[in-house]
mmCIF file of C-alpha atoms in Angstrom:
data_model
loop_
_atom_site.group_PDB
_atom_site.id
_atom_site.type_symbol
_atom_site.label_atom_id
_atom_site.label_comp_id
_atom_site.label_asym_id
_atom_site.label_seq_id
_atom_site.Cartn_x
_atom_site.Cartn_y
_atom_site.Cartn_z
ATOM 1 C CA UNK A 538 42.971 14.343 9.781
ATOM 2 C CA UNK A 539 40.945 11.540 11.678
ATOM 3 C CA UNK A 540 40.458 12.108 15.156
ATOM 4 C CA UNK A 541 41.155 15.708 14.983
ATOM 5 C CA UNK A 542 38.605 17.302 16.276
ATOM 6 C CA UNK A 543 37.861 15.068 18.918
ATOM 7 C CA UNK A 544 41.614 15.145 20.473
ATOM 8 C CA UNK A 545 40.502 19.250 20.834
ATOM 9 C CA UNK A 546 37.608 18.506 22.803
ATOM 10 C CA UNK A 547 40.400 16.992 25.429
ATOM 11 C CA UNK A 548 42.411 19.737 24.889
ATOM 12 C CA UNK A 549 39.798 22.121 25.828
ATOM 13 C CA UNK A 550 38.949 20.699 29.068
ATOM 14 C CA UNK A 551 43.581 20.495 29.658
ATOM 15 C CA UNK A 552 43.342 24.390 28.988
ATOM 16 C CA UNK A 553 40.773 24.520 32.379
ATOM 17 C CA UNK A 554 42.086 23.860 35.898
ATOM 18 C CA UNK A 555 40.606 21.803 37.937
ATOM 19 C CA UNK A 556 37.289 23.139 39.683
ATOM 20 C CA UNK A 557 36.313 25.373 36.650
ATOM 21 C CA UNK A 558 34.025 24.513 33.804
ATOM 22 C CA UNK A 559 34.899 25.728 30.052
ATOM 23 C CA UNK A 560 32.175 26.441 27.883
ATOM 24 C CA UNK A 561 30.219 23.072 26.687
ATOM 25 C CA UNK A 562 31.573 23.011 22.576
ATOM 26 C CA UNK A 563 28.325 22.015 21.474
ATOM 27 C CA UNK A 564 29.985 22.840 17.933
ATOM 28 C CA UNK A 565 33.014 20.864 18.375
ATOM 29 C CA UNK A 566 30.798 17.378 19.524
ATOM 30 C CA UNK A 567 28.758 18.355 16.353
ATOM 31 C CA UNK A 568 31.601 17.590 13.975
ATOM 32 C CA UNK A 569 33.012 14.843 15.929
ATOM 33 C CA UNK A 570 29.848 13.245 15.418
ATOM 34 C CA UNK A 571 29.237 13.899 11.871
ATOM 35 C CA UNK A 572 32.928 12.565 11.408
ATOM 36 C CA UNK A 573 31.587 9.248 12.898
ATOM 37 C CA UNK A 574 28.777 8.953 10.837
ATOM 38 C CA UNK A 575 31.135 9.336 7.500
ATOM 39 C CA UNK A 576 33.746 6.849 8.622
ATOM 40 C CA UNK A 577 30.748 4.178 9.345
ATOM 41 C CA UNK A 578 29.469 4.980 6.336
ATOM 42 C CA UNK A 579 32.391 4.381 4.424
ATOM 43 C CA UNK A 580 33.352 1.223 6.447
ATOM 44 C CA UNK A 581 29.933 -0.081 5.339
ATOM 45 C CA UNK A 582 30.476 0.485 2.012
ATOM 46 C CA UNK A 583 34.009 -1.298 2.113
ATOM 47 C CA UNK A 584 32.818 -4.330 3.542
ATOM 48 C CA UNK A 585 29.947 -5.095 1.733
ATOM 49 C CA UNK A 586 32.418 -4.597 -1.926
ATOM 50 C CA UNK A 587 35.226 -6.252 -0.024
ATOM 51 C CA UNK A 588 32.513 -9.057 0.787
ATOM 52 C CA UNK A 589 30.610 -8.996 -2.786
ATOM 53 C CA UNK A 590 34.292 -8.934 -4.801
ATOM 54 C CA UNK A 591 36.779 -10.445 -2.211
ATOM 55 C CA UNK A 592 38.849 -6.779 -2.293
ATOM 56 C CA UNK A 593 41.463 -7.762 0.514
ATOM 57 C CA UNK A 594 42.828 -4.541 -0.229
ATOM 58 C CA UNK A 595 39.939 -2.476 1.765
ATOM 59 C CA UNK A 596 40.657 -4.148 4.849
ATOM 60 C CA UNK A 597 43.086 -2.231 6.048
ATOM 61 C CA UNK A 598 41.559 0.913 5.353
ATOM 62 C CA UNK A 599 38.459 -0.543 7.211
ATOM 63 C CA UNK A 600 40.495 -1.147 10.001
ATOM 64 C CA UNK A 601 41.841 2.185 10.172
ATOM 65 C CA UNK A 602 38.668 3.726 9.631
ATOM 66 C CA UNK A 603 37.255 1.411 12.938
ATOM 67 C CA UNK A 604 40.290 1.991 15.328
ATOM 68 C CA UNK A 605 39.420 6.118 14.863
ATOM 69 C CA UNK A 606 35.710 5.306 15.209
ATOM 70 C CA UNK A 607 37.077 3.700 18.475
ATOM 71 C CA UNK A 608 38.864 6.705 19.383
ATOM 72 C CA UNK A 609 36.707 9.228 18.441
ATOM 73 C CA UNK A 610 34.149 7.102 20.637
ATOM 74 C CA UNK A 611 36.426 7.751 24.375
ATOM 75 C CA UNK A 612 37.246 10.886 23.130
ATOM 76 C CA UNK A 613 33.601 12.417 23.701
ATOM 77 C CA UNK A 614 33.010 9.631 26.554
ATOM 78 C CA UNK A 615 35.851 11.302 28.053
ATOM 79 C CA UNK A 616 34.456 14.655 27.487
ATOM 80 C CA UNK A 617 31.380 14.270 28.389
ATOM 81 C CA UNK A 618 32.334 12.111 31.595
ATOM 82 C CA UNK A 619 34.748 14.522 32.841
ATOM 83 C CA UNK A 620 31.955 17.324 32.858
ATOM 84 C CA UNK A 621 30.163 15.620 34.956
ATOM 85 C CA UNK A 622 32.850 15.158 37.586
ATOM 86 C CA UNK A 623 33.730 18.925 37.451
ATOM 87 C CA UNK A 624 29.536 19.880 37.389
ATOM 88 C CA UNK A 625 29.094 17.492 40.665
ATOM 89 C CA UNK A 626 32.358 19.464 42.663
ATOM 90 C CA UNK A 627 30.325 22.589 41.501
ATOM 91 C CA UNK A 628 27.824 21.085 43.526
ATOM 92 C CA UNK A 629 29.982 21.148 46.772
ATOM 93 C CA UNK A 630 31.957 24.146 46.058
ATOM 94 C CA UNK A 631 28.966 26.535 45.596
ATOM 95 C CA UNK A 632 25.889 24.639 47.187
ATOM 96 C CA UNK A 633 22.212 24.025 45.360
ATOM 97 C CA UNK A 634 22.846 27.292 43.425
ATOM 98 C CA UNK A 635 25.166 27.699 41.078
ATOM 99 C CA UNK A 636 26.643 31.035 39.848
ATOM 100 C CA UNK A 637 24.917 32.596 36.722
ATOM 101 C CA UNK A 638 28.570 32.876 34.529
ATOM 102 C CA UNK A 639 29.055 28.610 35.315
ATOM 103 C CA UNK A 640 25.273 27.697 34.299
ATOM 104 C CA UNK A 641 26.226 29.734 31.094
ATOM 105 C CA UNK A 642 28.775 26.963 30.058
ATOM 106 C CA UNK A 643 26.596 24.167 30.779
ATOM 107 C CA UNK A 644 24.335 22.527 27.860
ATOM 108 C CA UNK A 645 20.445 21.957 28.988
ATOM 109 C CA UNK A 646 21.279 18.264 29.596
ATOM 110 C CA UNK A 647 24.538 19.229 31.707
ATOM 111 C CA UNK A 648 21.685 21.062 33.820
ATOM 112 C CA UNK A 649 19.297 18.863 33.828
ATOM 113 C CA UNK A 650 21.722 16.091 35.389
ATOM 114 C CA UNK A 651 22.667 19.046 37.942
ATOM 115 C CA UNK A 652 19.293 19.256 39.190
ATOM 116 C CA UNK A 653 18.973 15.589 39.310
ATOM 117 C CA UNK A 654 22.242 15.002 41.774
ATOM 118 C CA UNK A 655 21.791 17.731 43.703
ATOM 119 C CA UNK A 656 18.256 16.373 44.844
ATOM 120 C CA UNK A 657 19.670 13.313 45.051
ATOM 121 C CA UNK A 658 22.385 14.542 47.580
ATOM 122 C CA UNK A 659 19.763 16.802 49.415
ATOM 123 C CA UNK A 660 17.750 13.238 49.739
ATOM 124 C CA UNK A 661 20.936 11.401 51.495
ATOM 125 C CA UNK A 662 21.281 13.963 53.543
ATOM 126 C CA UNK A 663 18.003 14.166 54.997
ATOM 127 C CA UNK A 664 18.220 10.272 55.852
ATOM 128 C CA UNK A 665 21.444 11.281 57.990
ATOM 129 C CA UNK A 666 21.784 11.900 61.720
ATOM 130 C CA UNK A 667 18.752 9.492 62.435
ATOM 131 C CA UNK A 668 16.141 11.468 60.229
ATOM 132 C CA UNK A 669 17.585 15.152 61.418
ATOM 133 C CA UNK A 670 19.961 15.788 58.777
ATOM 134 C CA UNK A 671 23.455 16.244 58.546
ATOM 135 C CA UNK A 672 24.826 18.844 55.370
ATOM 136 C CA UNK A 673 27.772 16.801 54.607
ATOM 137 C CA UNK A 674 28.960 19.677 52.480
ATOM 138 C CA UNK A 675 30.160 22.130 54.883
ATOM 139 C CA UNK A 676 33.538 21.563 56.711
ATOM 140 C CA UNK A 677 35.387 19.528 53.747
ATOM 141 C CA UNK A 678 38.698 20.604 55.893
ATOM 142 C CA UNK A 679 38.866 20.680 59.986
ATOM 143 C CA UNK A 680 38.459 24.394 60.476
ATOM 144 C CA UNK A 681 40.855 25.267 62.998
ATOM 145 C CA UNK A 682 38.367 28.233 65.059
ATOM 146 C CA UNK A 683 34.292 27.735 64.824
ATOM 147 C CA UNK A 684 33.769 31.420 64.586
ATOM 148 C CA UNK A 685 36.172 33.353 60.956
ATOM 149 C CA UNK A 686 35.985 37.176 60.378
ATOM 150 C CA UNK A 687 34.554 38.140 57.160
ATOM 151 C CA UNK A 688 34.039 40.781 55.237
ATOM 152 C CA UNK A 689 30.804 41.005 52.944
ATOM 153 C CA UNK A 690 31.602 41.647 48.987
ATOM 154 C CA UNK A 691 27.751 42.754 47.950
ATOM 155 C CA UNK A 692 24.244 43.242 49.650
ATOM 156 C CA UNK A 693 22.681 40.108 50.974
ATOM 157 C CA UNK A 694 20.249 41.266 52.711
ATOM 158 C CA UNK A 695 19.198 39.665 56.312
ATOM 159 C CA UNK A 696 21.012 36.675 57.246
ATOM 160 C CA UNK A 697 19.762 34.437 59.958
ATOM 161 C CA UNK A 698 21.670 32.544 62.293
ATOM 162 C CA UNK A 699 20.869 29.608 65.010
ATOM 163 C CA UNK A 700 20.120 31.685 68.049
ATOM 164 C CA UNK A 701 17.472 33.427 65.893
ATOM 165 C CA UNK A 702 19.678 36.967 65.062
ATOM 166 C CA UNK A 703 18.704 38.348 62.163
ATOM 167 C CA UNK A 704 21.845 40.339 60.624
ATOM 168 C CA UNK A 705 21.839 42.867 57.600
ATOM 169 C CA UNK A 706 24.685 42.072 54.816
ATOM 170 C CA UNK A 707 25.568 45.111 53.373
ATOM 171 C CA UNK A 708 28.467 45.716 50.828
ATOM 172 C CA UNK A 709 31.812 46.328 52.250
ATOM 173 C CA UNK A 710 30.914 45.841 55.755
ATOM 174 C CA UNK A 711 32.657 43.498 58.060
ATOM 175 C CA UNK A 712 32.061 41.166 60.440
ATOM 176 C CA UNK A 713 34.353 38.867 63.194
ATOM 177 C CA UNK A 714 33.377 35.535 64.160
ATOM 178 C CA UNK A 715 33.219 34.607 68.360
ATOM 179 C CA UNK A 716 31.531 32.141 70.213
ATOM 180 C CA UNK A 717 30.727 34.933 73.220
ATOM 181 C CA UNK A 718 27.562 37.133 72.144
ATOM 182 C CA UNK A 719 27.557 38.878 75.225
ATOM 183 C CA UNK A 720 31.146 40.193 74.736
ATOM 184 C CA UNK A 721 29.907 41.948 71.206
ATOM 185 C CA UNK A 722 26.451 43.345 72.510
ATOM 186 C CA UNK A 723 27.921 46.599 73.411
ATOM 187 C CA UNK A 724 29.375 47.149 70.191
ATOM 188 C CA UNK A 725 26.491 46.159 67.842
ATOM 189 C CA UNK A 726 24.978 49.793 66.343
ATOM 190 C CA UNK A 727 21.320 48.814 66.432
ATOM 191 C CA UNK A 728 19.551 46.452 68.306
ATOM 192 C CA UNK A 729 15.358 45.883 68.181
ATOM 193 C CA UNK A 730 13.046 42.838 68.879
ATOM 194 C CA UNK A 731 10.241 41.546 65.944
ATOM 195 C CA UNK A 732 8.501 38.484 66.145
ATOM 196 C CA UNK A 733 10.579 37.609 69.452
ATOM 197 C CA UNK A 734 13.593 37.633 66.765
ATOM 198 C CA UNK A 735 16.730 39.994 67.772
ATOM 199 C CA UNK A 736 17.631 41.904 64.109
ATOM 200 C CA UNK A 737 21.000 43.612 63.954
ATOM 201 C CA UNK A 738 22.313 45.854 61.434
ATOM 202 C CA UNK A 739 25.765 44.437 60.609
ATOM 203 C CA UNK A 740 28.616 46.393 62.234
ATOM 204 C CA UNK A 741 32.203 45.967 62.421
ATOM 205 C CA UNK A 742 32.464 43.519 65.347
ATOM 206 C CA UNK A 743 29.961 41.100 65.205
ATOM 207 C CA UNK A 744 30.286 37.125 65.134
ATOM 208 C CA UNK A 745 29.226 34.866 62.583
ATOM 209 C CA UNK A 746 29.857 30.714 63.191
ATOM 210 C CA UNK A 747 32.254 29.723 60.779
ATOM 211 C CA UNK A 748 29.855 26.712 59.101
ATOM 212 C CA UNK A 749 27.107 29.327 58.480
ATOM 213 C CA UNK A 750 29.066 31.618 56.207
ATOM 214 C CA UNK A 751 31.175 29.195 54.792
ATOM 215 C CA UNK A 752 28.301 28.917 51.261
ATOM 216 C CA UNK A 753 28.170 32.510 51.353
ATOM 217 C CA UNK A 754 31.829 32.732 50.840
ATOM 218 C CA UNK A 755 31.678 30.044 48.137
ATOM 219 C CA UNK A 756 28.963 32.108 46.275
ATOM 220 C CA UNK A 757 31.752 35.019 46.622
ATOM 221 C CA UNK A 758 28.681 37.042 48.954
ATOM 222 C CA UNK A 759 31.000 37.366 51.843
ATOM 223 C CA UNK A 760 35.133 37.352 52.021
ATOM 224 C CA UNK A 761 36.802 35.802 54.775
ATOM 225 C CA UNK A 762 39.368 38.012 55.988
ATOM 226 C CA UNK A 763 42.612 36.406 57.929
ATOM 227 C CA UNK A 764 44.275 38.782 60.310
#
């Protein structure tokens, strides 16, 4: 049937919610495209008989043959288009770097446009905040405290906040976010100076600023635990 296999391409990306990316159907956009190139053929062929022999009968067919042509044409627009959009949330949702299993399902021009945007973005956001930068990415929603409690899901390694404290992520450890460093001192397990840098090993009552772990928790590194 005409149109077929471009209506599943649509239904494909209906299967996916919204903020997830199903695999690109590089098969699928094969045979649409093949399907196009026999219906134009065929319309060609029409005409030119319908032309040479005055066949009035072929024009309907050639009209079918057109409207699914059209059809098949927004179908993979659609497709393609809607990628995109779901690709550039990516983009917001997990930062610069995107997670190994969603860079699977993206084709090498789906990537390509990736890297492309997400300079782009970096660009404008540079310009911002009269030439200091402003990451327009963090703090989509008002957070209601500055400082969250988290937990961390896999080894990071040292993680390096404003006032220059240098903290070890380590699996299953957690953390507590406070604006008051002096309050936590007491509690912190280890505590040594190098390079005129403080470097903690992460214990269970530390603080972490909210807009500092908020990429980690998007790249699934840390959890954020509400009490």
């Amino acid at each position: 049937m005409f149109c077929e296999k471009s209506t599943e391409l649509i239904r494909d990306l209906q299967r996916v919610h919204d903020g997830q990316l199903p695999a690109f159907s590089e098969d699928g956009l094969r045979q649409v495209l093949q399907e196009m190139e026999c219906l134009y053929e065929q319309n060609q062929s029409d005409v030119n008989e319908a032309k040479s022999e005055g066949r009035a009968e072929l024009i309907p067919s050639i009209k079918l043959r057109h409207c699914c042509l059209l059809r098949n044409q927004r179908c993979v627009t659609a497709y393609l288009y809607d990628r995109l959009l779901r690709i550039r949330a990516l983009r917001w949702e997990y930062g610069s770097v995107l997670p190994a299993n969603i860079r699977f399902h993206m084709c090498a021009e789906e990537l390509q446009w990736f890297s492309h945007y997400k300079k782009s973005l970096a660009s404008f956001m540079r310009s911002l905040g009269g030439g200091e930068g402003l990451d327009i990415t963090q703090d989509m929603k008002p957070p209601k405290s500055l400082y969250i409690e988290v937990r961390c899901l896999k080894d990071h390694g040292e993680f390096e906040i404003d006032d220059g404290t240098v903290i070890l992520l380590k699996k299953n450890s957690q953390v507590s976010g406070h604006s008051h460093w002096d309050s936590t001192k007491v509690k912190v397990q280890q505590v040594y100076r190098k390079s005129s840098r403080h470097r903690l090993s992460l214990c269970p009552q530390h603080f972490l600023p909210r807009w500092k772990c908020e990429q980690l928790i998007r790249q699934g590194v840390l959890e954020h635990v509400v009490s």
